[in-house]
C-alpha cells in the first residue's frame, strides 16, 4: 500500500514537471525586480549580461542570443531584450511575435521565426508562401 502510494506520488510529480517544465515566464519576475519605465519596458543599474544572467537563473530560457547590441531571451510566451543604456540596462518584454519583429535583425538567423526555425520555412515559389 505504501509502495503504491509512493509510485503514484512520483508519477504525479513527473506529470507536473512534464506539463509545466519549460513553460516558465519571466514576466512576473521582471515586474517585481526591475524598475518599470513604461508599458513593457524596465530598467536596471546592472549591465545587460548581469541582468540576463539574473533572469535566466530564475526563469531558465528556451534560447538566448548575445550580440554587441544586447542580450535577447526567448520564452514560450515572451521575448526579453536587454540593451545597454547609460551605465545600466533597458529591459523590454514583448509577446513572441512582437519581440521577434522588434529584434529580427539580431535574432532572425538564430531563431528563424517567432515560433522558432521551423516557422520561417514557407517553401519559396512565386507567392513566397503567402
GROMACS .gro file of C-alpha atoms in nm, residues 33-90:
model
   58
   33UNK     CA    1   1.266   4.301  -0.955
   34UNK     CA    2   1.321   4.584  -1.204
   35UNK     CA    3   1.201   4.944  -1.224
   36UNK     CA    4   0.910   4.993  -1.464
   37UNK     CA    5   0.975   5.276  -1.710
   38UNK     CA    6   0.671   5.231  -1.936
   39UNK     CA    7   0.446   4.951  -2.060
   40UNK     CA    8   0.671   4.653  -2.129
   41UNK     CA    9   0.992   4.845  -2.052
   42UNK     CA   10   1.203   4.825  -1.737
   43UNK     CA   11   1.544   4.948  -1.625
   44UNK     CA   12   1.829   4.817  -1.415
   45UNK     CA   13   2.154   4.971  -1.291
   46UNK     CA   14   2.328   4.641  -1.384
   47UNK     CA   15   2.498   4.568  -1.717
   48UNK     CA   16   2.300   4.363  -1.976
   49UNK     CA   17   2.497   4.041  -1.918
   50UNK     CA   18   2.438   4.060  -1.542
   51UNK     CA   19   2.065   4.123  -1.592
   52UNK     CA   20   2.039   3.836  -1.843
   53UNK     CA   21   2.218   3.601  -1.603
   54UNK     CA   22   1.984   3.704  -1.321
   55UNK     CA   23   1.669   3.648  -1.530
   56UNK     CA   24   1.789   3.314  -1.673
   57UNK     CA   25   1.897   3.189  -1.328
   58UNK     CA   26   1.540   3.246  -1.202
   59UNK     CA   27   1.343   3.153  -1.515
   60UNK     CA   28   1.556   2.941  -1.749
   61UNK     CA   29   1.504   3.016  -2.119
   62UNK     CA   30   1.421   2.839  -2.445
   63UNK     CA   31   1.700   3.021  -2.624
   64UNK     CA   32   1.928   3.321  -2.593
   65UNK     CA   33   2.129   3.534  -2.832
   66UNK     CA   34   2.422   3.753  -2.731
   67UNK     CA   35   2.520   4.041  -2.962
   68UNK     CA   36   2.719   4.362  -2.917
   69UNK     CA   37   2.380   4.539  -2.918
   70UNK     CA   38   2.232   4.338  -2.632
   71UNK     CA   39   2.110   4.007  -2.498
   72UNK     CA   40   1.785   3.852  -2.622
   73UNK     CA   41   1.599   3.577  -2.435
   74UNK     CA   42   1.319   3.368  -2.583
   75UNK     CA   43   1.040   3.208  -2.380
   76UNK     CA   44   0.720   3.029  -2.486
   77UNK     CA   45   0.519   3.346  -2.420
   78UNK     CA   46   0.774   3.628  -2.422
   79UNK     CA   47   1.084   3.777  -2.579
   80UNK     CA   48   1.309   3.975  -2.347
   81UNK     CA   49   1.554   4.228  -2.489
   82UNK     CA   50   1.826   4.356  -2.257
   83UNK     CA   51   2.008   4.653  -2.403
   84UNK     CA   52   2.280   4.877  -2.264
   85UNK     CA   53   2.150   5.215  -2.153
   86UNK     CA   54   2.390   5.456  -1.984
   87UNK     CA   55   2.565   5.259  -1.711
   88UNK     CA   56   2.277   5.014  -1.677
   89UNK     CA   57   2.026   4.830  -1.891
   90UNK     CA   58   1.694   4.878  -2.061
   0.00000   0.00000   0.00000
